[in-house]
mmCIF file with all atom_site columns, C-alpha atoms in Angstrom:
data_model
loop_
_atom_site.group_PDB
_atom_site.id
_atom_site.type_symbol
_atom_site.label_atom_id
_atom_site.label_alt_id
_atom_site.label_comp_id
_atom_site.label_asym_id
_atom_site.label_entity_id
_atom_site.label_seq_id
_atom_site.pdbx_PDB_ins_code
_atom_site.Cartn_x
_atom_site.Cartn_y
_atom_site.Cartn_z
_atom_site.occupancy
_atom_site.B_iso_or_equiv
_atom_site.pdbx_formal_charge
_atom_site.auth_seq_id
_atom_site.auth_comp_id
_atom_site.auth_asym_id
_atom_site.auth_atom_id
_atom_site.pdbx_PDB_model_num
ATOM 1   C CA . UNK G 1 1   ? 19.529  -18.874 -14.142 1.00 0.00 ? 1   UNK G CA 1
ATOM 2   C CA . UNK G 1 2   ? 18.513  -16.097 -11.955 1.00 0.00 ? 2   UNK G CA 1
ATOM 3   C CA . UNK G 1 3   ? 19.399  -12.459 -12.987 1.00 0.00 ? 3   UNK G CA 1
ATOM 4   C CA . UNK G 1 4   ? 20.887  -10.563 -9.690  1.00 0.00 ? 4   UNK G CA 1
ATOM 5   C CA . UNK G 1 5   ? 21.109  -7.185  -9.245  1.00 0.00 ? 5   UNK G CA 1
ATOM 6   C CA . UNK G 1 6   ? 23.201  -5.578  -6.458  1.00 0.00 ? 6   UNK G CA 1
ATOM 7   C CA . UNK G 1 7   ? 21.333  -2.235  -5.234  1.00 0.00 ? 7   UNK G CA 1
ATOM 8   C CA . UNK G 1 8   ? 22.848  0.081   -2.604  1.00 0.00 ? 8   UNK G CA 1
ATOM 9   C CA . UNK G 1 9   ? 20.854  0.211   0.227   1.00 0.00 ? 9   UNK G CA 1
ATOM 10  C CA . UNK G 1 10  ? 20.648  4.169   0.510   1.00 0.00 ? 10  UNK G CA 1
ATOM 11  C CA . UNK G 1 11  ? 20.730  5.321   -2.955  1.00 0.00 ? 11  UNK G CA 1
ATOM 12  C CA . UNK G 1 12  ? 19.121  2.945   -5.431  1.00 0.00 ? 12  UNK G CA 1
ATOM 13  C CA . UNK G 1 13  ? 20.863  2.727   -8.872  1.00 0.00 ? 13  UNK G CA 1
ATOM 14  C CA . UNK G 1 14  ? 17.414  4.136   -10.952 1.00 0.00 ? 14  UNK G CA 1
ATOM 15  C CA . UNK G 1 15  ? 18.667  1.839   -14.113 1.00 0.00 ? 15  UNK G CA 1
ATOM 16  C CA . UNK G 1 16  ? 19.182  -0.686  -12.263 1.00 0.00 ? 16  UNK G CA 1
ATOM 17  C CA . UNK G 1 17  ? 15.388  -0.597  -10.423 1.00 0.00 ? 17  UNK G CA 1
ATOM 18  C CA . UNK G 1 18  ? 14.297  0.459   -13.897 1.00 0.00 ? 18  UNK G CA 1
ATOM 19  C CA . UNK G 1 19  ? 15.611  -3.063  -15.212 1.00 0.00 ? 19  UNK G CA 1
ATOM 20  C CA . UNK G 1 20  ? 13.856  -5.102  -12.325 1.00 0.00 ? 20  UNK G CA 1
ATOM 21  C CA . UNK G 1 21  ? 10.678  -3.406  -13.290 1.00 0.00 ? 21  UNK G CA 1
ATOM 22  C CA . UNK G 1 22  ? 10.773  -4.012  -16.722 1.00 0.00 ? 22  UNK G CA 1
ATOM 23  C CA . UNK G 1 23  ? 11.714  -7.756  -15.478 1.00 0.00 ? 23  UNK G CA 1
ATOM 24  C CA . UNK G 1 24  ? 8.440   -7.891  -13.401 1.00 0.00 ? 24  UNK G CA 1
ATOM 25  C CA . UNK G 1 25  ? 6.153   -6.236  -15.378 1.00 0.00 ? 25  UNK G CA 1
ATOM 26  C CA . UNK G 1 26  ? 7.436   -9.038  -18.215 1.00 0.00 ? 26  UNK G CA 1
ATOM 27  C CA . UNK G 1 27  ? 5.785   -11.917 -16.293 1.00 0.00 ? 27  UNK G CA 1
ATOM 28  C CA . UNK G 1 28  ? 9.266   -12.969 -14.299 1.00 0.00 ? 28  UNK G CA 1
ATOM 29  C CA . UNK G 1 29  ? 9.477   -13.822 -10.467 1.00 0.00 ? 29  UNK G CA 1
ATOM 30  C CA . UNK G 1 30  ? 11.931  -11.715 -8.177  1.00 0.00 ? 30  UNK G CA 1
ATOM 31  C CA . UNK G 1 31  ? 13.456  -11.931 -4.999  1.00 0.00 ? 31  UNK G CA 1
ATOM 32  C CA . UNK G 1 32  ? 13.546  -8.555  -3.351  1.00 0.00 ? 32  UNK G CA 1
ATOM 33  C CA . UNK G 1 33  ? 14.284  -7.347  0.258   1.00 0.00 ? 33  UNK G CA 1
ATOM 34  C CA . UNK G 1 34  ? 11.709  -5.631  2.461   1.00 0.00 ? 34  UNK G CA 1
ATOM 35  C CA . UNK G 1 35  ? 11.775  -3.774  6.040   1.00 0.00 ? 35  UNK G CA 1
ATOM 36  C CA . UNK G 1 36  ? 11.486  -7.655  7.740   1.00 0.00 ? 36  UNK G CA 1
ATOM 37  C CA . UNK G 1 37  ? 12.624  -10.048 5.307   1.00 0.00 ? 37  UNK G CA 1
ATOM 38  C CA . UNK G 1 38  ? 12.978  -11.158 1.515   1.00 0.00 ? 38  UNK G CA 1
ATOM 39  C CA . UNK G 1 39  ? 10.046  -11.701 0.398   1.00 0.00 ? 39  UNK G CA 1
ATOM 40  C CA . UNK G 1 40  ? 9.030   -13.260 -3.600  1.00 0.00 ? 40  UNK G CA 1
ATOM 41  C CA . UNK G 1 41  ? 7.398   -11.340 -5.656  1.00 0.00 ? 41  UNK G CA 1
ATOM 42  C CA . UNK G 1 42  ? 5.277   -10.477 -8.982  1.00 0.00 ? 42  UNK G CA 1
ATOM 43  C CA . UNK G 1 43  ? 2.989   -8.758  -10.738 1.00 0.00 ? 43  UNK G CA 1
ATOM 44  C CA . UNK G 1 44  ? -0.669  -9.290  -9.480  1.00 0.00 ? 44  UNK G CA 1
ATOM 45  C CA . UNK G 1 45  ? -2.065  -10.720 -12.654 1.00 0.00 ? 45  UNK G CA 1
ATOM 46  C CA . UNK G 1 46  ? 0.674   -13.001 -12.952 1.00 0.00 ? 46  UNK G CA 1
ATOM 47  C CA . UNK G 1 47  ? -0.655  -16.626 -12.846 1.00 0.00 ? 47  UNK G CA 1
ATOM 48  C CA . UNK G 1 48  ? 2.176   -18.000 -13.637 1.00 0.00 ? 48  UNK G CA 1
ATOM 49  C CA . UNK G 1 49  ? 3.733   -16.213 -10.775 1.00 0.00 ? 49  UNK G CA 1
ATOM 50  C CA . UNK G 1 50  ? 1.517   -17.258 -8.491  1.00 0.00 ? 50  UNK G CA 1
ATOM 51  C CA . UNK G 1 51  ? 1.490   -21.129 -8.891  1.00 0.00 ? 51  UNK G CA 1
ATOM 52  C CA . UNK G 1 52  ? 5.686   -20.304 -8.669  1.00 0.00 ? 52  UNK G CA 1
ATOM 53  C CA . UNK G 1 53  ? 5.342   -18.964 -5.496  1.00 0.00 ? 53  UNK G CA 1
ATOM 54  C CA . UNK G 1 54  ? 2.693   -21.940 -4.234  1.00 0.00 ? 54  UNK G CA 1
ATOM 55  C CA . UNK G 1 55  ? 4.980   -24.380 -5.457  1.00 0.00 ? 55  UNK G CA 1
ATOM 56  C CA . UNK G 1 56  ? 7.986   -22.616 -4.314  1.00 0.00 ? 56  UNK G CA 1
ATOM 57  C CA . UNK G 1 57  ? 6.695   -22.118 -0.109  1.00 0.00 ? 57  UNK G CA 1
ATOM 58  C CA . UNK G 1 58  ? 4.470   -25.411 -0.683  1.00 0.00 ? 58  UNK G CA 1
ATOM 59  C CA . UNK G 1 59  ? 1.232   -23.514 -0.062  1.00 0.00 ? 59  UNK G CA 1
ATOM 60  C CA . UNK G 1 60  ? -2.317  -24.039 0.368   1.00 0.00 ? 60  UNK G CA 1
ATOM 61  C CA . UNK G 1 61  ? -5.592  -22.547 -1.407  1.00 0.00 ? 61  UNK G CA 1
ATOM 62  C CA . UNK G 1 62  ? -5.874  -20.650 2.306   1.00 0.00 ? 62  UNK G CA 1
ATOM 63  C CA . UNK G 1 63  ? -2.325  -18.933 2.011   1.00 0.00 ? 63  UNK G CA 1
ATOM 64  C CA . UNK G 1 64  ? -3.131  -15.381 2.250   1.00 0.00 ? 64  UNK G CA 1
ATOM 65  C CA . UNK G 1 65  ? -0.997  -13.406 -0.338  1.00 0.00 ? 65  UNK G CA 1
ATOM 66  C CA . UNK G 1 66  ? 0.064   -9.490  0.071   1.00 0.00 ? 66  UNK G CA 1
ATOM 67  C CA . UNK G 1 67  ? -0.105  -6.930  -1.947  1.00 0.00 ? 67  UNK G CA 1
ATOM 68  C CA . UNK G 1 68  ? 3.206   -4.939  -1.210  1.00 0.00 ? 68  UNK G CA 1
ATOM 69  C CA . UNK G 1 69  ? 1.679   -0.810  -1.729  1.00 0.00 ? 69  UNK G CA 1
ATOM 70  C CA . UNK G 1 70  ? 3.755   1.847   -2.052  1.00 0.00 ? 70  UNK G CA 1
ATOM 71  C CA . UNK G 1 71  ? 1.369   4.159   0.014   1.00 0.00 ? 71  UNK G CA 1
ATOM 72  C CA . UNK G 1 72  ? -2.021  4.530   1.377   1.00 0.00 ? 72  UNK G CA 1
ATOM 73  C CA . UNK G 1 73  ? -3.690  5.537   -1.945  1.00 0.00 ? 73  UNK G CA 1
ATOM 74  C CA . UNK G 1 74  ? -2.567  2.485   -3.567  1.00 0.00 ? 74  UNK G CA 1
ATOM 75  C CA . UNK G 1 75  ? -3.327  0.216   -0.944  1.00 0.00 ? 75  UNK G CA 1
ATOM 76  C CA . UNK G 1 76  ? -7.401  1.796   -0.506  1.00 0.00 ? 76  UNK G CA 1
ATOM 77  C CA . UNK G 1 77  ? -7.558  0.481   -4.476  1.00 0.00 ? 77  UNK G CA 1
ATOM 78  C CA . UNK G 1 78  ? -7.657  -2.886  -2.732  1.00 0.00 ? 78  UNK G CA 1
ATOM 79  C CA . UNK G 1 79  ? -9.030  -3.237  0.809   1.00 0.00 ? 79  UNK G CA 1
ATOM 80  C CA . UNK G 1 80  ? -12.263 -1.746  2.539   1.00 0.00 ? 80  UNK G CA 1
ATOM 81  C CA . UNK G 1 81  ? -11.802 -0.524  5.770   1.00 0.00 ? 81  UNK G CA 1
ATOM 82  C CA . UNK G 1 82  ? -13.956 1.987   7.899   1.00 0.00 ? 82  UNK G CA 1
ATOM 83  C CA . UNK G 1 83  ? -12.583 4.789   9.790   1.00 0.00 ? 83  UNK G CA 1
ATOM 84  C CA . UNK G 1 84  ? -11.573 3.099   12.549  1.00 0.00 ? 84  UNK G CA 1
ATOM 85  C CA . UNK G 1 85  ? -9.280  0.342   10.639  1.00 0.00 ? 85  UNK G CA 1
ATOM 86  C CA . UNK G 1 86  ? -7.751  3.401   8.297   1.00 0.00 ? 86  UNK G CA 1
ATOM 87  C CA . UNK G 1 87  ? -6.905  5.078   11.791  1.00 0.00 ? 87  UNK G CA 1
ATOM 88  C CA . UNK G 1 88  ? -4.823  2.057   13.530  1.00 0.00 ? 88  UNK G CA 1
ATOM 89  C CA . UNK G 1 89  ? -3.413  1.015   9.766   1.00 0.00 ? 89  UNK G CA 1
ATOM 90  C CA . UNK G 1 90  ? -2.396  4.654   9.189   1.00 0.00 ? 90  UNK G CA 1
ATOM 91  C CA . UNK G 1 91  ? -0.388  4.971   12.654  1.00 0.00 ? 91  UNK G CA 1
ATOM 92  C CA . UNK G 1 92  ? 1.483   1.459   12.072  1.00 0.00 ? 92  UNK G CA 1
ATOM 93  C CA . UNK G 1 93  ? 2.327   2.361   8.649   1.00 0.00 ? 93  UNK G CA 1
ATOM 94  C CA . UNK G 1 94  ? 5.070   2.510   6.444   1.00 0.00 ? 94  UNK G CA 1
ATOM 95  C CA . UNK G 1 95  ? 6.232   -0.500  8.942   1.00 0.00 ? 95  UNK G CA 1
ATOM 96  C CA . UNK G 1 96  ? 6.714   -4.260  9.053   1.00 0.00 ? 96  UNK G CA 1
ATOM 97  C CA . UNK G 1 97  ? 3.043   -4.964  9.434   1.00 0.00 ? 97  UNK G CA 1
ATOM 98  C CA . UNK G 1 98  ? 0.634   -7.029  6.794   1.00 0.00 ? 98  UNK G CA 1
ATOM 99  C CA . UNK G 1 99  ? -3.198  -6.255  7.397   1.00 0.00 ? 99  UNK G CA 1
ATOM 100 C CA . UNK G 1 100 ? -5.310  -9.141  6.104   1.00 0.00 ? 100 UNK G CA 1
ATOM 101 C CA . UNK G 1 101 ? -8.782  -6.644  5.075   1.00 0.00 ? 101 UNK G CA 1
ATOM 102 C CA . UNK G 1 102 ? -11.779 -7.715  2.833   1.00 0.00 ? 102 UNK G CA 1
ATOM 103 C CA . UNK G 1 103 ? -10.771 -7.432  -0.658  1.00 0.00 ? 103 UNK G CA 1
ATOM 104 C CA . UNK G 1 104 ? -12.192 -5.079  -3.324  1.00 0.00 ? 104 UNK G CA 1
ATOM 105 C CA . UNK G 1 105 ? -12.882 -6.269  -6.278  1.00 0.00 ? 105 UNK G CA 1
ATOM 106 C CA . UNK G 1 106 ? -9.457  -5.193  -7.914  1.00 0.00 ? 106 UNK G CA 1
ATOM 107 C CA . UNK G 1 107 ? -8.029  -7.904  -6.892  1.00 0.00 ? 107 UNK G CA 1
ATOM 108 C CA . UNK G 1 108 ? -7.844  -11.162 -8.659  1.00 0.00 ? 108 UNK G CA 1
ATOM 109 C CA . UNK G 1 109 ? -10.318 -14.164 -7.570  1.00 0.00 ? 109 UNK G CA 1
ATOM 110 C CA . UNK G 1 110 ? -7.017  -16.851 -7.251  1.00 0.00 ? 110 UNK G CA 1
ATOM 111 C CA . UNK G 1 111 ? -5.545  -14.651 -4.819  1.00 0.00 ? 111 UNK G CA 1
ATOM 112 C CA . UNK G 1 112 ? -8.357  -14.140 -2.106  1.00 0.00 ? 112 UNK G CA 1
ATOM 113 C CA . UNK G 1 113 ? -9.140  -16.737 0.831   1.00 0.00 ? 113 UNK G CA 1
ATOM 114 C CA . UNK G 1 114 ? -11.381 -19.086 -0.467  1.00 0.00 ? 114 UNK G CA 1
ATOM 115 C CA . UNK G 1 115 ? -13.965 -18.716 2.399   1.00 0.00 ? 115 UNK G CA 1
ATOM 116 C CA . UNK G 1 116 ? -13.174 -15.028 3.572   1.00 0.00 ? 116 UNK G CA 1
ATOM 117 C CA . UNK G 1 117 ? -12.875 -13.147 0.174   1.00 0.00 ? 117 UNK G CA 1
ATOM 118 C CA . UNK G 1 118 ? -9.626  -11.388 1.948   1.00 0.00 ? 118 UNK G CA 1
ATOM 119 C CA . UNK G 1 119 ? -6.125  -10.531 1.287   1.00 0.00 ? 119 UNK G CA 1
ATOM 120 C CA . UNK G 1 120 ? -2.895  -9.399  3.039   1.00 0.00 ? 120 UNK G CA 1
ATOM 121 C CA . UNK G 1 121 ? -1.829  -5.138  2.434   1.00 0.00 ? 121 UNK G CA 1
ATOM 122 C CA . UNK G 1 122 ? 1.345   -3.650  3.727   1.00 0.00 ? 122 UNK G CA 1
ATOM 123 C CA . UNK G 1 123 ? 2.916   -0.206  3.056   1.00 0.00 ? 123 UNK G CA 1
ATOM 124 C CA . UNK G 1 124 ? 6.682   -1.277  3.496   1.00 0.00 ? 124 UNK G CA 1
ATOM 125 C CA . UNK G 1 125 ? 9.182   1.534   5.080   1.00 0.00 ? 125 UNK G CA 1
ATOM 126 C CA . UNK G 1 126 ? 12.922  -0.007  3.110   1.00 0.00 ? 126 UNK G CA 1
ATOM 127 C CA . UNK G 1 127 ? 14.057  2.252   0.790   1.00 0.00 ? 127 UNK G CA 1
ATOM 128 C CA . UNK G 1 128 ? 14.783  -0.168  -2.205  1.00 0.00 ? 128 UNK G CA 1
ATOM 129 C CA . UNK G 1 129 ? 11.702  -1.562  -1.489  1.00 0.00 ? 129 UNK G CA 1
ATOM 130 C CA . UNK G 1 130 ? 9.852   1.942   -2.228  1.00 0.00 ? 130 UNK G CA 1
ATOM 131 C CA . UNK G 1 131 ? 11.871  3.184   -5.058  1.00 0.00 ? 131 UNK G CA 1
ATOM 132 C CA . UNK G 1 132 ? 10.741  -0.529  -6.955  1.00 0.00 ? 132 UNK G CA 1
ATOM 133 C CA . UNK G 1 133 ? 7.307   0.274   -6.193  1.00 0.00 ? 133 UNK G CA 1
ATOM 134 C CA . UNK G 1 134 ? 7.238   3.605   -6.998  1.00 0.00 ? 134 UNK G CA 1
ATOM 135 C CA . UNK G 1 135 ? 8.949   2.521   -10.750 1.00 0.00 ? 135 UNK G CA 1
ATOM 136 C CA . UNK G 1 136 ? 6.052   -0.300  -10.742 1.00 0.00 ? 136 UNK G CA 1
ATOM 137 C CA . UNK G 1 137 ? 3.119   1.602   -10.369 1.00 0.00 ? 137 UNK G CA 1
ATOM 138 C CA . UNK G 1 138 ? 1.173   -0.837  -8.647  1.00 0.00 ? 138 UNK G CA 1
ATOM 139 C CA . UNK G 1 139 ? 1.376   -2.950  -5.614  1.00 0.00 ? 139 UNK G CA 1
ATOM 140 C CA . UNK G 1 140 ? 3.762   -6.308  -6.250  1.00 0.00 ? 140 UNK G CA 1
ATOM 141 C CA . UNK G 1 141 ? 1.825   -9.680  -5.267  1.00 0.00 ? 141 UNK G CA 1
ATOM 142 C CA . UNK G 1 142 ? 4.375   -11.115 -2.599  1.00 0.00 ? 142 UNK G CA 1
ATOM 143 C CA . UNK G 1 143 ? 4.964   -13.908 -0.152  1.00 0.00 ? 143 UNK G CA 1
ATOM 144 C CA . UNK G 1 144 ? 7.598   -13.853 2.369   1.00 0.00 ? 144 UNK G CA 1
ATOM 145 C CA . UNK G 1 145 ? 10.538  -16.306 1.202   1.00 0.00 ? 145 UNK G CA 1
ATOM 146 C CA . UNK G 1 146 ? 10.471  -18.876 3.774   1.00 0.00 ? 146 UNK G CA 1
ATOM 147 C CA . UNK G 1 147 ? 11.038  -22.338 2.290   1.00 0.00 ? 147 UNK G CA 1
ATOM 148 C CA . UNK G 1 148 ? 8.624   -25.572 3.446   1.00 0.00 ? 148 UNK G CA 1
ATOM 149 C CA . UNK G 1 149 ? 10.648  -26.921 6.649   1.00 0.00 ? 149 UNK G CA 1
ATOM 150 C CA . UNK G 1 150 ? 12.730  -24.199 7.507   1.00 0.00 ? 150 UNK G CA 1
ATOM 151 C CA . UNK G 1 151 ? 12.097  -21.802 10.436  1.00 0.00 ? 151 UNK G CA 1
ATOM 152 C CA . UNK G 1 152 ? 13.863  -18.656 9.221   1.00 0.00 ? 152 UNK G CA 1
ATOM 153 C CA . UNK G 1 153 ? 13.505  -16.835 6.003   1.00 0.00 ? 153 UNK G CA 1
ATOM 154 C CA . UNK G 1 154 ? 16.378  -16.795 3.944   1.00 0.00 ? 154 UNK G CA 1
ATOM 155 C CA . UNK G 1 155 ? 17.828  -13.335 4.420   1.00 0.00 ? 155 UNK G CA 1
ATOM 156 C CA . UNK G 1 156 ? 21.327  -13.128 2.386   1.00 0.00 ? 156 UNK G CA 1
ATOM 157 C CA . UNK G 1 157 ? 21.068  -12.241 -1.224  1.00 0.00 ? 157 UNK G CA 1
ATOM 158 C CA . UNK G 1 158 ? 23.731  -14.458 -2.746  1.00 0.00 ? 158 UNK G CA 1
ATOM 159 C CA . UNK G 1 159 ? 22.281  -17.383 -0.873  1.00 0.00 ? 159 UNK G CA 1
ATOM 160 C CA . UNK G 1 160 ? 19.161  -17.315 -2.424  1.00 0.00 ? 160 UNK G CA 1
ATOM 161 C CA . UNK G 1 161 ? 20.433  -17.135 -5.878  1.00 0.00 ? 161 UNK G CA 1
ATOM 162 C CA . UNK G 1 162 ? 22.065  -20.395 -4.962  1.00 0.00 ? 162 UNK G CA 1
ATOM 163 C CA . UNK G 1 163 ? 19.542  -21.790 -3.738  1.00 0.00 ? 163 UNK G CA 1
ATOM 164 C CA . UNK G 1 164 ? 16.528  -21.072 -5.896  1.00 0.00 ? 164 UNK G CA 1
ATOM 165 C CA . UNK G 1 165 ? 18.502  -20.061 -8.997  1.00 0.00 ? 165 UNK G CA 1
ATOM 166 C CA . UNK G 1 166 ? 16.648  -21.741 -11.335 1.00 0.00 ? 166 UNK G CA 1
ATOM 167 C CA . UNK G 1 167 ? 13.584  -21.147 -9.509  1.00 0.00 ? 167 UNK G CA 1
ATOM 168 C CA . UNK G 1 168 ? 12.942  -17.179 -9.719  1.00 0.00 ? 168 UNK G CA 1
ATOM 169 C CA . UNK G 1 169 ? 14.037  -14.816 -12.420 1.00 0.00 ? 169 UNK G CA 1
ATOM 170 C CA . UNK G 1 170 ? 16.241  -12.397 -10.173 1.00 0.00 ? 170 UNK G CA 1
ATOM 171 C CA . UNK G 1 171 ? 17.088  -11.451 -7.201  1.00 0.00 ? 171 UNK G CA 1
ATOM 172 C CA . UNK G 1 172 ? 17.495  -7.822  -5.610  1.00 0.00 ? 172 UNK G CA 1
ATOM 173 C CA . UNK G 1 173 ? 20.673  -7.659  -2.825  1.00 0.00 ? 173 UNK G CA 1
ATOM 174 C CA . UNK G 1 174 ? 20.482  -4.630  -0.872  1.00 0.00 ? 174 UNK G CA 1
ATOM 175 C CA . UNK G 1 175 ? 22.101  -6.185  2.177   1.00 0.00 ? 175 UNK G CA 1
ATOM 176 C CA . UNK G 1 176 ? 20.791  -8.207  4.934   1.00 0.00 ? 176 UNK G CA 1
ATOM 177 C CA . UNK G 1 177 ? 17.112  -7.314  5.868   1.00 0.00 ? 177 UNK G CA 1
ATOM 178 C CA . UNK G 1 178 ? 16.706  -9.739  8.954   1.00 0.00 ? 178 UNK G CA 1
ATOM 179 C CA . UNK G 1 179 ? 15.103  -12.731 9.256   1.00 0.00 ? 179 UNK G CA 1
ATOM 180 C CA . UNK G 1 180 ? 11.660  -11.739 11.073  1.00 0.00 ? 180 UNK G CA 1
ATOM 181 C CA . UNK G 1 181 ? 8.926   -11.526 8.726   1.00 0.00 ? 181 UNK G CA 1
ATOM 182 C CA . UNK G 1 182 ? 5.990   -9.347  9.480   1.00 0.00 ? 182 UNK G CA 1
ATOM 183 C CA . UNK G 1 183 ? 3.787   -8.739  12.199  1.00 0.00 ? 183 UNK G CA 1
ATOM 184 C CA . UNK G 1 184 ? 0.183   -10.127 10.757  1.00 0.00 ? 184 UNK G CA 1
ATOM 185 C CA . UNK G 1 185 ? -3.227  -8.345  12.286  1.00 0.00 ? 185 UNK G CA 1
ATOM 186 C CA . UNK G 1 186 ? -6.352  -9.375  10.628  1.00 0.00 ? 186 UNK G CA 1
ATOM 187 C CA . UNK G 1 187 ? -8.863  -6.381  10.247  1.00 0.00 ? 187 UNK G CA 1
ATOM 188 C CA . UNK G 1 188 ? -11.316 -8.376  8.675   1.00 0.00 ? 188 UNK G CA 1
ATOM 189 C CA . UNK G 1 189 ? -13.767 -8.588  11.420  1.00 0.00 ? 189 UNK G CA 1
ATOM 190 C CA . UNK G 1 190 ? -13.516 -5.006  12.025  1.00 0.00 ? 190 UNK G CA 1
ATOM 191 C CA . UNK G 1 191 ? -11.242 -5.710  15.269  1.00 0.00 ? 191 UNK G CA 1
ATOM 192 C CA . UNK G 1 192 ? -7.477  -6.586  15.348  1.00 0.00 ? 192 UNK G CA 1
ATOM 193 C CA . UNK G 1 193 ? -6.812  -9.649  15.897  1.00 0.00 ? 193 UNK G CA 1
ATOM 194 C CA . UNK G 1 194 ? -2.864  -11.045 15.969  1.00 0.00 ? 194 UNK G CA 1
ATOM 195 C CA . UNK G 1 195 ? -2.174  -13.980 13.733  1.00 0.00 ? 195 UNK G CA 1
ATOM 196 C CA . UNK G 1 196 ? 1.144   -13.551 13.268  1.00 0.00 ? 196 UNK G CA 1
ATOM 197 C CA . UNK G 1 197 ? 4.097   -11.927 16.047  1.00 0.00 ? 197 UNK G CA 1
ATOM 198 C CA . UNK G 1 198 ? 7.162   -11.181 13.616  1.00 0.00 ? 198 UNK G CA 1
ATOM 199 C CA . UNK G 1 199 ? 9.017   -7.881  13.063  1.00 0.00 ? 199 UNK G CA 1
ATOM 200 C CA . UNK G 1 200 ? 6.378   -5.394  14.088  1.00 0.00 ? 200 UNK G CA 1
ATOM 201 C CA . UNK G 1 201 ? 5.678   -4.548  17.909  1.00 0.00 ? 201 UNK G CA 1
ATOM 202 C CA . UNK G 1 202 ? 1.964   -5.957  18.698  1.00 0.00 ? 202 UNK G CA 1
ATOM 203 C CA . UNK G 1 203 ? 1.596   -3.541  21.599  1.00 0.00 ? 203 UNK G CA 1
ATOM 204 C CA . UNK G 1 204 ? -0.592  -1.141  19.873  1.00 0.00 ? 204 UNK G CA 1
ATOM 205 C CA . UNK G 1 205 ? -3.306  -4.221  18.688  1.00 0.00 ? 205 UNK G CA 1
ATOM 206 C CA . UNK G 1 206 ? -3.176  -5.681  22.114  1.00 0.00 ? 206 UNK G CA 1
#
């Protein structure tokens, strides 16, 4: 059964983020809230993880995977971009945005695009969201938690720990988060291009 942790929204219990850390950093599988949507998550090394989430969302070798940064520092360990990119990232960020960029090679092989050699980045602005990171260390590998057939992600905290209780390790309530998940602009030709509307207005890419 899924552990579940109840976080205030505003002022995040630090033992309590401290014990989803410790969680994550132990090889388990969260559900957590973001700026747009829940989203799964776990630790970037974490195989195990990984095939969870695949098996979970019923995805391909092409799903891109995000790494979830807690700022800009963390997130140029893991992307190249030139000046121009960094600029239009920069001004859309902390927001509910996911920039697929080329990968560096800090990232893990299993989670690139086969054929592109990219991966998703976003610098999320939710306050529970940022104090996990921030405990982490590092970015958390994540997928937004929409299940195979369903057109919204699941947004309510309890309901997911019905639902996929025996499916993650925990799950972080923090209150509802919506049900849009981000706004996707691939970078990786050097232009933005929009692959996904969601959350995030497209306005500035268009």
């Amino acid at each position: 059964m899924a552990k579940y942790f109840d976080v205030h929204p505003d002022n995040p219990q630090q033992r309590t983020i401290g014990g989803v850390a410790d969680l994550i950093r132990s090889g388990a599988l969260v559900a957590y809230p973001t700026d747009s949507c829940y989203a799964l998550g776990c630790q970037i090394g974490n195989r195990d993880g990984i095939s969870r989430i695949r098996s979970i969302r019923n995805l391909d070798d092409r799903h891109h995977f995000t790494l979830v940064c807690e700022n800009f520092a963390q997130l140029g360990q893991f992307v190249n971009f030139d000046n121009d990119v960094f600029r239009a990232i920069k001004a859309a960020t902390p927001g509910k945005y996911t920039f697929i960029l080329p990968a560096t090679r800090e990232v893990p092989r299993q989670l690139l695009h086969p054929k592109k050699k990219t991966v998703g980045v976003r610098i999320p602005d939710h306050v529970v969201t940022q104090a996990l990171l921030a405990e982490l260390g590092e970015p958390l590998l994540s997928s937004t938690l929409l299940l195979p057939d369903e057109d919204e992600p699941l947004t309510q905290g309890w309901e997911i720990k019905e639902r996929l209780d025996h499916q993650v390790d925990a799950v972080v309530d923090s209150g509802d988060c919506g049900t849009q998940p981000t706004t996707v602009i691939d970078f990786s030709g050097g232009e933005a291009e929009i692959v996904r509307r969601g959350a995030g207005d497209t306005s500035r890419f268009e």
